[in-house]
Amino acid sequence: MTYEEYLKGVADANRYAIAYYVHDELLVPDAEYDRLYHSLEAFETEHPDKKAADSPTLKVGGTALTAFQEVTHRVPLLSLGDIFNEEELDAFTARIVESTGQSALEFCAEVKLDGLAVSIIYEKGFLTRAATRGDSRVGEDITENVKTIRAVPLRLMGENIPDYLDVRGEVFMPRDGFEAWNARARLTGGKVFANPRNAAAGSLRQLDPRVTASRPLTFNAYYIGECSSPLPDTQYARLQYVKGLGIPVNPEARVVHGFEGLKDFYAEIGRKRASLNYDIDGVVLKVNSIPLQESLGFTSRVPRWAIAYKFPPEEEITELLGVDFQVGRTGAITPVARLKSVYVGGATVSNATLHNADEIERLDIHIGDFVIVRRAGDVIPQIAGVVRERRPATAVKVTFPTHCPVCGSEVERLEGEAVTRCTGGLVCPAQLKRSLSHFVSRDAMDIENLGDAIVEALVDNKKVSSVADLYTLSVDDFAYLPLDSLTATGKQRVVGTAVARKIVANIDASRTIPLNRFIYALGIPMVGQATALTLAKHFASLDEVRRASRQELQRLPDVGAVVAEAIAGFFEERHNLDVIERLTLKPEDFILGQGLTLVPLSQTQAATLNAEALAGRTYVLTGTLPHFERSQVKEWLQSLGAKVAGSVSKKTYAVVAGDAAGSKLTKAEELGVPVMDEEELIALLKDNGLDPFADA
Ligand code: 9MJ
């Protein structure tokens, strides 16, 4: 690579990054970007003296500092006044109408990002300094840390780059990055953050920029503190100007009119709040015209032309009443916090996950503690922290049980594992109930009418001690099963003959089942529908899957060492083999005298499938399709290498929508994600060698 080629490579890489982070456009595939990046790295290793000041390789972070330097902001960072209701909004707009004499006011309405305010200075187009807000006049120099944020360009882009620019905005951690970071930290014993704001603050306050570089931070600009070039004369146009220089701005910002426009914006963002990929704590409303802003000026502390209109919080304090330990299908014991009900993040919360034993230790949580509950987006409620000062003297430390709360077997925690498990296996009624529920579920054996209440009753009345026993049950076994609930007249409710007949017929109908569904139904740890399908496609029979070595398993797509270990380990357990044998051989005690028949994938499917055809694409299914079940469509798409997700995002490749499609379709339309109907889906499948009508 020549020096000229290197410089062009740097410019290209930066152009791709700005397209991605600022304009949400992918100009080249990831692999192409990676190749370019590595070639730049290689050149820099050979010619360290020629390394460009805006090379993307600088994003990994340079040498560590010993302390942060103070910096005095040439123009102080603004803080905003807060309002909480419509009356206060009315007062805010009325004041502006009165002092400007204008009634048709235009505002720039923005979301209020909940991160850390920073000032970033560009000189002659290059990022030269970044600082925290501090006390608004004096902050800390965090230049090296901010330089590692992928969304922050090291060099501005475009034609008329100002000599000097001080741009302000928020550094924050997106929710997906925060969740992924914490999930990993919980597995590996790393640093767990209470919320994305703390995560962003903690990540920026690192003396070693390489640590900051490892955290999924991003940035949105919302204000210009100072600029040497003439600027547009509205806030909204200034945001577009900043965006044009290659600095990301939040896409929700827009111009609205008058009190009604502000009210609508607040309501609309409020509805959208849970589905955004970042925390916001309100909206920021700014008079759009800069000359009007200047005429309005400041009160002693805050501008008269802008206000923060806050949302109800996504964190609240409540009391920990107790901790339950739930036992899952694989014996994993999950602590669940029972809370005094509290309204938070748009819902009443009375339970929150405590994840595992480490989390209980980390929080040093006591029954009777006041805890901070966080409920943001569609993630299950979490305990973000404990308010230590409010711990009552009577509080009792929570300890993890040494024995299973359901069956009394010892619990064990394997080396390097985050979870603690009950060792009782299917002797444990809790595990048996969950195994049964999974076994009969729609994507597994699809045995209808056999809901959780009946499964509970079967186990509690000792009608079954493994999933194989299902096939030995008669109509009478079900008909007189007592259910937990009472009838309206206070009598014991039972399943009844009509439902019992249906269940037995449905059990019977499940005796012939595609191999992939059966593998999934077994509930092998780490084996979901996609992996089950991979196994069924690769191996002709269950026997072959059972006998496959760890090495053989690892050669399959998407099967790593951990999954291979889980599969092989499952088939090494005596009681699992016993259950499978009873299910698939034809023991006399089975009603109708017959076990299961496992059908391999049909010839048409197995022979023509190109398992990579749709690799890298994520589809979302919604609504009712005229001819096919969603679970069937999901299998087909997965068999062609696609992923099928439950919710729509910018990364969704397409949404397959049937009748009565709801919010997912709306979301797809909002995000501009392509939508296909069943006919288009059939064409797609056929184009890739899969005829959906062949198996019908
Ligand atoms: C936040 N936090 O998202 C401002 N902010 O403008 C937005 N903060 C702000 N604007 C001037 N969108 C001072 C603060």
XYZ file of C-alpha atoms and ligand atoms in Angstrom:
710
model
C 0.000 0.000 0.000
C 1.421 3.412 -0.985
C 1.020 6.472 1.241
C -1.556 7.877 -1.190
C -3.524 4.652 -1.025
C -3.288 4.738 2.755
C -4.652 8.300 2.921
C -7.479 7.402 0.586
C -8.178 4.348 2.738
C -8.422 6.513 5.878
C -10.786 8.928 4.101
C -12.924 6.036 2.827
C -13.104 4.378 6.235
C -14.170 7.666 7.838
C -16.742 8.243 5.115
C -18.194 4.761 5.760
C -18.284 5.405 9.512
C -20.084 8.742 9.117
C -22.577 7.189 6.679
C -23.265 4.522 9.283
C -23.379 6.561 12.484
C -24.829 9.808 11.135
C -26.973 8.766 8.184
C -27.838 5.193 9.197
C -26.546 3.887 5.857
C -24.333 0.893 5.256
C -22.050 1.791 2.304
C -19.982 -1.393 2.404
C -20.466 -4.792 4.049
C -18.838 -5.254 7.473
C -16.309 -7.676 6.030
C -15.167 -5.065 3.494
C -14.766 -2.451 6.231
C -12.796 -4.934 8.328
C -10.428 -5.654 5.436
C -9.851 -1.941 4.893
C -9.283 -1.395 8.606
C -6.712 -4.179 8.765
C -4.855 -2.885 5.744
C -4.644 0.559 7.399
C -3.353 -1.085 10.570
C -0.738 -2.988 8.602
C 0.482 0.211 6.903
C 0.693 1.998 10.255
C 2.742 -0.804 11.808
C 5.248 -0.432 8.985
C 5.209 3.384 8.925
C 4.337 4.572 12.451
C 5.543 8.095 11.575
C 2.948 8.379 8.786
C -0.106 7.525 10.887
C -2.973 9.959 10.099
C -4.469 12.040 12.936
C -7.941 10.835 11.891
C -7.095 7.172 11.369
C -9.942 4.882 12.499
C -7.340 2.747 14.302
C -7.100 5.525 16.908
C -10.569 4.497 18.117
C -9.049 1.711 20.238
C -7.574 4.284 22.613
C -4.065 5.497 23.368
C -1.995 5.579 26.552
C -3.511 5.973 29.996
C -3.532 9.244 31.962
C -2.652 9.663 35.637
C -5.296 12.347 36.246
C -7.852 14.421 34.349
C -6.902 18.054 33.713
C -9.343 20.858 34.428
C -10.572 22.863 31.465
C -12.399 26.169 31.529
C -15.184 26.340 28.929
C -14.892 29.518 26.836
C -18.685 29.525 26.765
C -20.327 27.860 29.784
C -22.543 24.822 29.169
C -26.220 25.599 29.602
C -28.517 23.932 32.034
C -32.275 23.860 31.498
C -35.315 24.488 33.646
C -37.631 21.525 34.287
C -41.400 21.209 33.927
C -43.614 18.230 34.719
C -47.163 18.930 33.522
C -49.354 20.717 31.013
C -50.011 23.734 33.234
C -46.298 24.387 33.441
C -45.998 23.927 29.670
C -48.777 26.452 29.224
C -46.989 28.889 31.516
C -43.731 28.383 29.566
C -45.332 29.145 26.191
C -47.470 31.973 27.588
C -44.358 33.728 28.938
C -42.683 33.485 25.547
C -45.761 34.743 23.701
C -45.971 37.644 26.090
C -42.352 38.755 25.935
C -41.940 38.303 22.154
C -45.383 39.572 21.186
C -45.580 36.667 18.719
C -48.419 34.180 18.917
C -47.509 31.745 16.099
C -44.358 30.386 17.673
C -42.122 27.760 16.145
C -40.206 25.341 18.360
C -37.497 22.798 17.800
C -38.661 19.766 19.791
C -36.054 17.173 20.780
C -35.822 14.103 22.988
C -33.973 14.590 26.263
C -31.180 12.046 26.249
C -30.220 10.731 29.652
C -26.451 10.518 29.450
C -23.569 12.920 30.058
C -23.307 16.391 28.551
C -19.960 17.062 26.886
C -18.372 19.795 24.816
C -16.289 18.747 21.821
C -13.990 21.214 20.082
C -12.864 20.934 16.477
C -10.029 23.127 15.209
C -9.447 23.279 11.466
C -11.724 20.259 11.270
C -9.830 18.053 13.735
C -11.109 17.011 17.154
C -8.723 18.745 19.555
C -10.489 18.687 22.903
C -13.460 17.186 24.678
C -14.559 18.043 28.187
C -17.268 17.165 30.670
C -19.843 19.720 31.683
C -18.486 19.941 35.234
C -20.035 22.879 37.065
C -20.909 24.341 33.611
C -17.867 26.691 33.739
C -15.032 24.272 34.523
C -15.047 20.641 33.431
C -12.595 17.782 33.000
C -10.516 17.056 29.921
C -11.744 13.718 28.540
C -10.398 14.182 24.997
C -8.709 10.774 24.765
C -11.844 8.990 25.959
C -14.242 10.820 23.642
C -11.926 10.104 20.701
C -12.638 6.381 21.164
C -16.406 6.802 20.603
C -17.085 5.396 17.140
C -19.889 7.864 16.406
C -17.678 10.893 17.124
C -15.642 11.805 14.033
C -11.962 12.651 14.586
C -12.206 14.926 11.572
C -15.153 16.881 10.227
C -16.476 16.203 6.780
C -17.862 18.440 4.035
C -17.095 21.647 2.159
C -17.150 24.606 4.519
C -15.490 23.326 7.643
C -15.298 26.030 10.320
C -11.912 26.974 11.777
C -13.319 26.560 15.273
C -16.378 24.658 16.454
C -17.523 23.882 20.004
C -20.366 21.410 19.695
C -22.325 20.163 22.710
C -24.261 16.985 23.085
C -24.829 13.858 25.092
C -22.609 10.804 25.413
C -24.799 7.792 26.201
C -24.907 4.005 26.111
C -27.696 2.541 23.954
C -29.971 0.072 25.724
C -28.948 -2.923 23.611
C -25.279 -2.250 24.330
C -25.997 -1.782 28.024
C -27.997 -5.024 28.270
C -25.360 -6.979 26.357
C -22.588 -5.493 28.498
C -24.332 -6.399 31.761
C -25.320 -9.877 30.550
C -21.677 -10.568 29.794
C -20.487 -9.006 33.019
C -22.870 -11.235 34.989
C -21.455 -14.321 33.281
C -17.818 -13.348 33.616
C -17.827 -11.476 36.901
C -17.151 -8.116 35.195
C -18.423 -4.670 36.131
C -22.254 -4.584 36.221
C -23.836 -1.140 35.768
C -27.041 0.036 37.432
C -28.363 1.830 34.340
C -27.118 3.165 30.988
C -26.449 6.609 32.454
C -24.136 5.232 35.149
C -22.554 3.040 32.517
C -21.810 6.076 30.327
C -20.504 8.106 33.276
C -18.314 5.273 34.538
C -16.973 4.634 31.066
C -16.014 8.278 30.451
C -14.340 8.552 33.844
C -11.634 6.062 32.923
C -8.021 7.179 32.941
C -7.239 4.455 30.437
C -8.943 5.295 27.123
C -8.662 1.653 26.032
C -11.226 0.843 28.718
C -13.554 3.533 27.358
C -13.029 2.139 23.852
C -14.353 -1.253 24.993
C -17.677 0.231 26.136
C -20.539 0.639 23.655
C -20.882 4.435 23.903
C -22.370 6.777 21.356
C -23.018 10.489 20.940
C -25.729 12.892 19.708
C -25.107 16.626 19.293
C -27.822 19.156 20.204
C -26.240 22.574 20.586
C -23.444 24.754 19.224
C -21.533 26.577 21.946
C -19.327 28.532 19.575
C -18.486 28.537 15.880
C -16.125 30.691 13.808
C -18.330 30.451 10.696
C -21.732 32.075 10.241
C -24.496 29.728 11.374
C -28.077 29.150 10.234
C -30.585 31.158 12.253
C -32.778 28.380 13.627
C -32.000 25.588 16.111
C -33.334 22.963 13.716
C -31.179 24.172 10.806
C -28.173 24.212 13.135
C -28.770 20.552 13.951
C -28.789 19.816 10.214
C -25.609 21.871 9.811
C -23.852 19.816 12.503
C -25.103 16.626 10.883
C -23.696 17.823 7.555
C -20.256 18.035 9.179
C -20.461 14.332 10.047
C -21.593 14.589 13.675
C -24.650 12.514 14.613
C -27.811 14.266 15.816
C -30.898 12.605 17.194
C -33.392 11.637 14.451
C -36.479 12.483 16.544
C -35.865 16.262 16.474
C -38.415 18.308 14.557
C -40.094 21.661 14.191
C -43.501 21.969 15.863
C -45.968 24.838 16.236
C -47.315 26.406 19.381
C -48.547 24.879 22.617
C -50.527 22.169 20.761
C -47.498 21.094 18.741
C -45.402 20.797 21.918
C -48.111 18.845 23.695
C -48.458 16.429 20.766
C -44.706 15.927 20.544
C -44.495 15.151 24.271
C -47.333 12.619 23.973
C -45.926 11.006 20.855
C -42.418 10.594 22.260
C -44.005 9.300 25.461
C -45.684 6.520 23.462
C -42.468 5.764 21.630
C -40.279 5.876 24.703
C -40.255 2.161 25.516
C -39.321 1.185 21.963
C -36.370 3.596 21.651
C -32.935 2.041 21.972
C -31.792 4.611 24.542
C -33.018 6.091 27.811
C -34.690 9.493 27.702
C -36.033 11.348 30.706
C -38.200 13.827 28.825
C -38.264 16.134 25.845
C -36.391 19.415 25.335
C -38.380 22.234 23.787
C -36.462 25.129 22.235
C -37.660 28.307 20.531
C -36.532 27.600 16.985
C -35.511 31.099 15.906
C -32.046 32.078 17.155
C -32.812 35.853 17.009
C -35.884 35.205 19.176
C -33.764 33.115 21.549
C -31.372 36.033 21.841
C -34.148 38.486 22.556
C -35.591 36.190 25.219
C -32.243 35.723 26.932
C -31.711 34.140 30.328
C -33.041 34.273 33.830
C -30.331 34.179 36.459
C -29.613 30.529 35.730
C -31.360 29.088 32.693
C -32.475 30.186 29.229
C -36.035 31.524 28.852
C -36.216 30.033 25.338
C -35.850 26.365 26.289
C -37.258 23.927 28.815
C -36.974 20.251 29.732
C -40.427 18.663 29.958
C -39.883 15.535 32.026
C -41.443 12.071 31.798
C -42.336 9.891 34.778
C -39.167 8.081 35.888
C -38.081 4.590 34.801
C -36.552 4.055 38.215
C -38.381 4.137 41.534
C -37.673 3.199 45.107
C -39.686 0.456 46.733
C -39.398 -2.141 49.476
C -38.066 -5.666 49.078
C -40.656 -7.949 50.681
C -38.962 -11.255 49.948
C -36.999 -13.328 47.472
C -38.359 -16.458 45.776
C -36.100 -19.010 44.159
C -37.646 -20.382 40.963
C -36.530 -23.625 39.372
C -36.432 -23.760 35.574
C -36.579 -26.639 33.096
C -32.842 -27.271 33.258
C -32.804 -26.908 37.032
C -31.409 -23.374 36.915
C -32.428 -21.549 40.090
C -33.346 -17.918 39.521
C -33.866 -15.557 42.452
C -36.890 -13.295 41.974
C -37.400 -10.209 44.131
C -40.918 -9.740 45.516
C -41.527 -6.031 45.807
C -44.052 -3.725 47.327
C -45.962 -2.722 44.145
C -44.675 0.423 42.538
C -45.604 2.285 39.347
C -42.493 2.627 37.201
C -41.743 2.915 33.482
C -45.447 2.828 32.611
C -46.500 -0.260 34.595
C -47.051 -1.540 38.106
C -44.129 -3.700 39.092
C -44.158 -6.211 41.942
C -41.410 -8.637 40.804
C -37.903 -8.141 39.485
C -35.205 -10.577 38.477
C -32.137 -10.929 40.657
C -30.346 -13.031 37.995
C -28.121 -15.322 40.088
C -26.190 -15.844 43.308
C -23.471 -13.340 42.328
C -26.045 -10.608 41.860
C -27.351 -11.180 45.388
C -23.794 -10.892 46.723
C -22.988 -7.874 44.566
C -26.056 -5.988 45.770
C -25.661 -7.292 49.338
C -29.437 -7.267 49.302
C -31.512 -7.644 52.503
C -35.223 -8.375 52.938
C -36.723 -5.112 54.130
C -34.271 -3.038 52.062
C -35.392 -0.095 49.987
C -34.305 -0.910 46.470
C -34.179 0.977 43.187
C -36.324 -0.778 40.586
C -35.602 -0.083 36.946
C -38.146 -0.854 34.225
C -37.125 0.539 30.837
C -38.244 -0.583 27.382
C -39.427 -4.162 27.149
C -36.690 -5.580 29.367
C -37.932 -7.311 32.544
C -37.680 -5.173 35.694
C -34.289 -5.133 37.395
C -32.940 -4.090 40.761
C -30.586 -1.248 39.884
C -29.351 -0.788 43.428
C -29.985 -0.803 47.153
C -30.467 2.391 49.172
C -28.070 1.496 51.979
C -28.906 4.503 54.175
C -32.508 3.370 54.450
C -31.788 -0.215 55.539
C -33.892 -0.939 58.638
C -32.230 -2.565 61.648
C -34.503 -5.580 61.209
C -33.393 -6.252 57.615
C -32.325 -9.850 56.939
C -29.555 -10.696 54.506
C -30.665 -12.774 51.519
C -28.739 -16.006 51.120
C -28.824 -18.416 48.249
C -30.318 -21.791 49.219
C -28.072 -24.837 49.456
C -30.968 -27.131 48.594
C -33.646 -26.939 45.907
C -36.675 -25.099 47.319
C -38.972 -27.478 45.415
C -37.510 -30.988 45.789
C -34.842 -30.539 48.456
C -32.021 -31.958 46.307
C -28.640 -30.312 46.714
C -27.851 -27.421 44.422
C -24.589 -27.145 42.532
C -22.724 -24.446 40.729
C -20.179 -25.636 38.225
C -16.806 -23.977 37.823
C -17.088 -20.956 35.546
C -20.895 -21.044 35.406
C -23.059 -18.140 36.488
C -26.087 -20.279 37.334
C -26.757 -22.542 40.281
C -28.753 -25.672 39.483
C -30.901 -28.178 41.307
C -29.320 -31.629 40.947
C -32.686 -33.386 41.216
C -33.261 -33.713 37.463
C -36.739 -34.999 36.666
C -37.142 -36.133 40.282
C -37.678 -32.424 40.918
C -41.365 -31.620 40.286
C -40.485 -28.063 39.268
C -38.143 -29.290 36.561
C -40.586 -31.942 35.465
C -43.417 -29.412 35.128
C -41.292 -27.094 33.017
C -39.982 -29.964 30.868
C -43.541 -31.109 30.229
C -44.772 -27.630 29.384
C -41.906 -27.191 26.962
C -42.409 -30.662 25.474
C -46.081 -30.035 24.649
C -45.629 -26.426 23.507
C -46.618 -25.241 20.061
C -43.174 -25.210 18.457
C -42.307 -28.566 20.054
C -44.812 -31.489 20.078
C -47.730 -29.071 19.664
C -50.139 -30.916 21.982
C -53.078 -28.557 22.329
C -55.336 -28.230 25.394
C -52.542 -29.410 27.689
C -51.897 -26.089 29.414
C -49.758 -25.299 32.445
C -52.597 -25.862 34.936
C -53.128 -29.437 33.720
C -49.382 -30.078 33.596
C -49.185 -28.925 37.230
C -52.012 -31.227 38.207
C -50.451 -34.196 36.376
C -47.205 -33.783 38.313
C -48.817 -32.955 41.660
C -51.032 -36.051 41.398
C -48.076 -38.197 40.361
C -49.636 -39.226 37.051
C -46.335 -38.692 35.260
C -42.697 -38.878 36.200
C -41.290 -38.131 32.736
C -42.535 -36.816 29.398
C -42.774 -40.422 28.143
C -45.555 -41.105 30.651
C -47.815 -38.733 28.703
C -48.265 -41.476 26.132
C -49.542 -43.931 28.765
C -52.403 -41.765 30.018
C -56.079 -42.538 29.417
C -59.074 -40.211 29.145
C -59.947 -41.096 32.750
C -56.485 -40.122 33.969
C -57.183 -36.598 32.741
C -60.918 -36.336 33.300
C -60.814 -36.418 37.119
C -57.604 -34.428 37.579
C -58.331 -31.730 40.181
C -57.400 -28.237 39.069
C -56.257 -25.511 41.445
C -59.168 -23.218 40.739
C -62.624 -23.677 42.229
C -65.923 -23.429 40.339
C -68.300 -20.487 40.821
C -70.224 -22.539 43.405
C -67.053 -23.305 45.329
C -66.636 -26.904 44.160
C -63.363 -28.492 43.147
C -62.862 -27.985 39.410
C -61.686 -30.979 37.372
C -60.469 -31.270 33.772
C -63.650 -33.042 32.618
C -64.301 -35.708 30.012
C -64.675 -33.439 26.993
C -61.297 -31.760 27.432
C -59.713 -35.066 28.483
C -60.806 -36.677 25.202
C -59.331 -33.812 23.215
C -56.042 -34.012 25.069
C -55.682 -37.746 24.549
C -56.501 -37.331 20.836
C -53.912 -34.550 20.574
C -51.297 -36.631 22.356
C -52.058 -39.432 19.967
C -51.743 -37.145 16.959
C -48.281 -36.112 18.110
C -46.920 -39.643 17.745
C -45.674 -38.854 14.257
C -43.420 -35.842 14.471
C -40.634 -34.282 12.388
C -37.226 -35.013 13.876
C -36.320 -31.349 14.390
C -39.430 -30.721 16.476
C -38.716 -33.748 18.620
C -35.115 -32.661 19.222
C -36.355 -29.215 20.213
C -39.026 -30.786 22.466
C -36.380 -32.694 24.427
C -35.316 -29.391 25.942
C -31.571 -29.914 25.553
C -29.902 -26.883 27.166
C -28.838 -24.288 24.549
C -30.714 -26.079 21.744
C -33.439 -23.850 20.347
C -35.503 -24.361 17.216
C -32.752 -23.266 14.839
C -30.141 -25.624 16.295
C -32.661 -28.459 16.403
C -33.284 -27.912 12.712
C -29.562 -27.871 11.968
C -29.184 -31.200 13.746
C -32.190 -32.742 11.991
C -30.900 -31.630 8.603
C -27.429 -32.964 9.160
C -28.237 -36.267 10.809
C -30.621 -38.780 9.299
C -31.967 -40.052 12.618
C -32.083 -39.344 16.314
C -29.694 -42.223 16.835
C -27.068 -40.465 14.743
C -27.514 -37.231 16.676
C -27.134 -39.204 19.881
C -23.924 -40.842 18.766
C -22.310 -37.728 17.267
C -19.029 -36.729 18.899
C -18.365 -33.248 20.222
C -16.019 -32.618 17.290
C -18.627 -33.702 14.769
C -21.229 -31.476 16.384
C -18.888 -28.503 16.359
C -18.512 -28.721 12.619
C -22.191 -27.767 12.186
C -23.118 -24.150 11.453
C -23.699 -22.111 14.629
C -22.688 -24.953 16.945
C -19.737 -23.944 19.085
C -17.930 -25.771 21.865
C -20.527 -24.823 24.492
C -23.526 -26.026 22.487
C -21.702 -29.196 21.395
C -20.930 -29.915 25.046
C -24.573 -29.356 26.019
C -25.815 -31.749 23.313
C -23.278 -34.483 23.961
C -23.690 -34.096 27.725
C -27.470 -34.443 27.406
C -27.177 -37.752 25.555
C -24.677 -39.070 28.096
C -27.190 -38.819 30.932
C -28.786 -42.121 31.749
C -32.223 -40.753 32.596
C -32.403 -38.760 29.356
C -31.631 -41.904 27.369
C -34.243 -43.816 29.335
C -36.888 -41.255 28.483
C -35.943 -41.233 24.806
C -35.948 -44.998 24.665
C -39.377 -45.188 26.224
C -40.657 -42.565 23.796
C -39.298 -44.078 20.625
C -39.323 -47.818 21.222
C -42.736 -49.364 21.373
C -43.319 -50.460 24.932
C -46.510 -52.335 25.804
C -47.672 -49.868 28.394
C -48.243 -47.178 25.770
C -51.897 -46.764 25.005
C -52.354 -47.972 21.404
C -49.114 -49.820 22.037
C -46.951 -47.470 20.070
C -44.196 -44.970 20.637
C -43.214 -42.016 18.525
C -42.356 -42.099 14.853
C -39.731 -39.512 14.014
C -39.898 -38.381 10.429
C -36.708 -36.972 8.971
C -36.936 -33.751 6.978
C -38.691 -34.460 3.696
C -36.514 -35.291 0.706
C -37.530 -32.109 -1.101
C -36.449 -30.024 1.844
C -33.261 -31.818 2.742
C -31.962 -32.179 -0.816
C -32.466 -28.705 -2.167
C -31.959 -26.561 0.888
C -29.244 -24.005 0.708
C -28.645 -23.361 4.374
C -26.781 -20.114 3.671
C -29.163 -18.615 1.112
C -30.662 -16.061 3.502
C -27.724 -15.831 5.920
C -27.367 -12.437 7.548
C -31.022 -11.514 7.097
C -33.420 -11.071 9.977
C -37.138 -11.464 9.323
C -40.057 -10.665 11.603
C -43.396 -12.470 11.232
C -46.694 -10.845 12.165
C -50.393 -11.438 11.623
C -52.122 -14.563 10.259
C -50.982 -15.925 6.910
C -53.647 -17.463 4.644
C -52.010 -20.891 4.181
C -49.243 -21.395 6.714
C -48.642 -21.370 10.440
C -46.098 -18.816 11.609
C -44.072 -21.545 13.337
C -43.798 -23.397 10.021
C -42.712 -20.266 8.156
C -40.167 -19.595 10.870
C -38.665 -23.061 10.375
C -38.442 -22.589 6.627
C -36.732 -19.229 6.883
C -34.318 -20.544 9.500
C -33.578 -23.574 7.370
C -32.354 -21.149 4.686
C -30.034 -19.477 7.165
C -32.193 -16.463 8.064
C -32.835 -15.313 11.600
C -36.416 -14.767 12.755
C -36.831 -12.119 15.437
C -39.733 -11.137 17.631
C -39.524 -7.377 17.214
C -38.871 -4.934 14.406
C -35.791 -2.713 14.381
C -33.709 -0.868 11.828
C -31.724 -4.073 11.363
C -34.811 -6.077 10.299
C -34.410 -7.182 6.693
C -38.143 -7.552 6.047
C -41.435 -8.108 7.831
C -43.748 -10.881 6.614
C -47.246 -9.622 7.381
C -50.501 -11.535 7.255
C -54.046 -10.558 8.268
C -54.626 -8.517 11.398
C -50.962 -7.517 11.596
C -50.619 -4.926 14.356
C -47.889 -2.821 15.900
C -45.042 -4.689 14.218
C -46.378 -3.690 10.825
C -46.776 -0.083 11.956
C -43.226 -0.083 13.286
C -41.908 -1.524 9.993
C -43.648 1.235 8.078
C -42.242 3.877 10.420
C -38.717 2.561 10.022
C -39.031 1.970 6.280
C -38.451 -1.779 6.693
C -39.787 -3.687 3.623
C -43.041 -5.603 4.162
C -43.918 -8.786 2.264
C -47.154 -10.765 2.018
C -47.561 -14.531 1.815
C -47.333 -14.577 -1.964
C -43.977 -12.811 -1.906
C -42.831 -15.137 0.847
C -43.719 -18.194 -1.246
C -41.776 -16.741 -4.170
C -38.767 -16.145 -1.924
C -38.855 -19.705 -0.584
C -39.269 -21.194 -4.056
C -36.421 -19.077 -5.428
C -34.266 -20.729 -2.810
C -35.297 -24.278 -3.612
C -37.938 -24.709 -0.913
C -41.455 -25.446 -2.083
C -43.762 -24.717 0.836
C -46.581 -26.748 -0.712
C -44.463 -29.874 -1.167
C -44.930 -31.006 2.426
C -48.523 -29.899 2.786
C -30.571 16.481 25.867
N -30.096 16.177 27.069
O -30.936 15.604 25.093
C -30.170 19.929 25.387
N -30.559 17.851 25.455
O -29.715 22.213 24.875
C -31.095 18.348 24.298
N -29.997 18.851 26.127
C -29.666 21.222 25.720
N -30.847 19.647 24.264
C -29.145 23.276 25.476
N -31.746 17.633 23.352
C -28.728 22.906 26.700
C -29.062 21.585 26.869
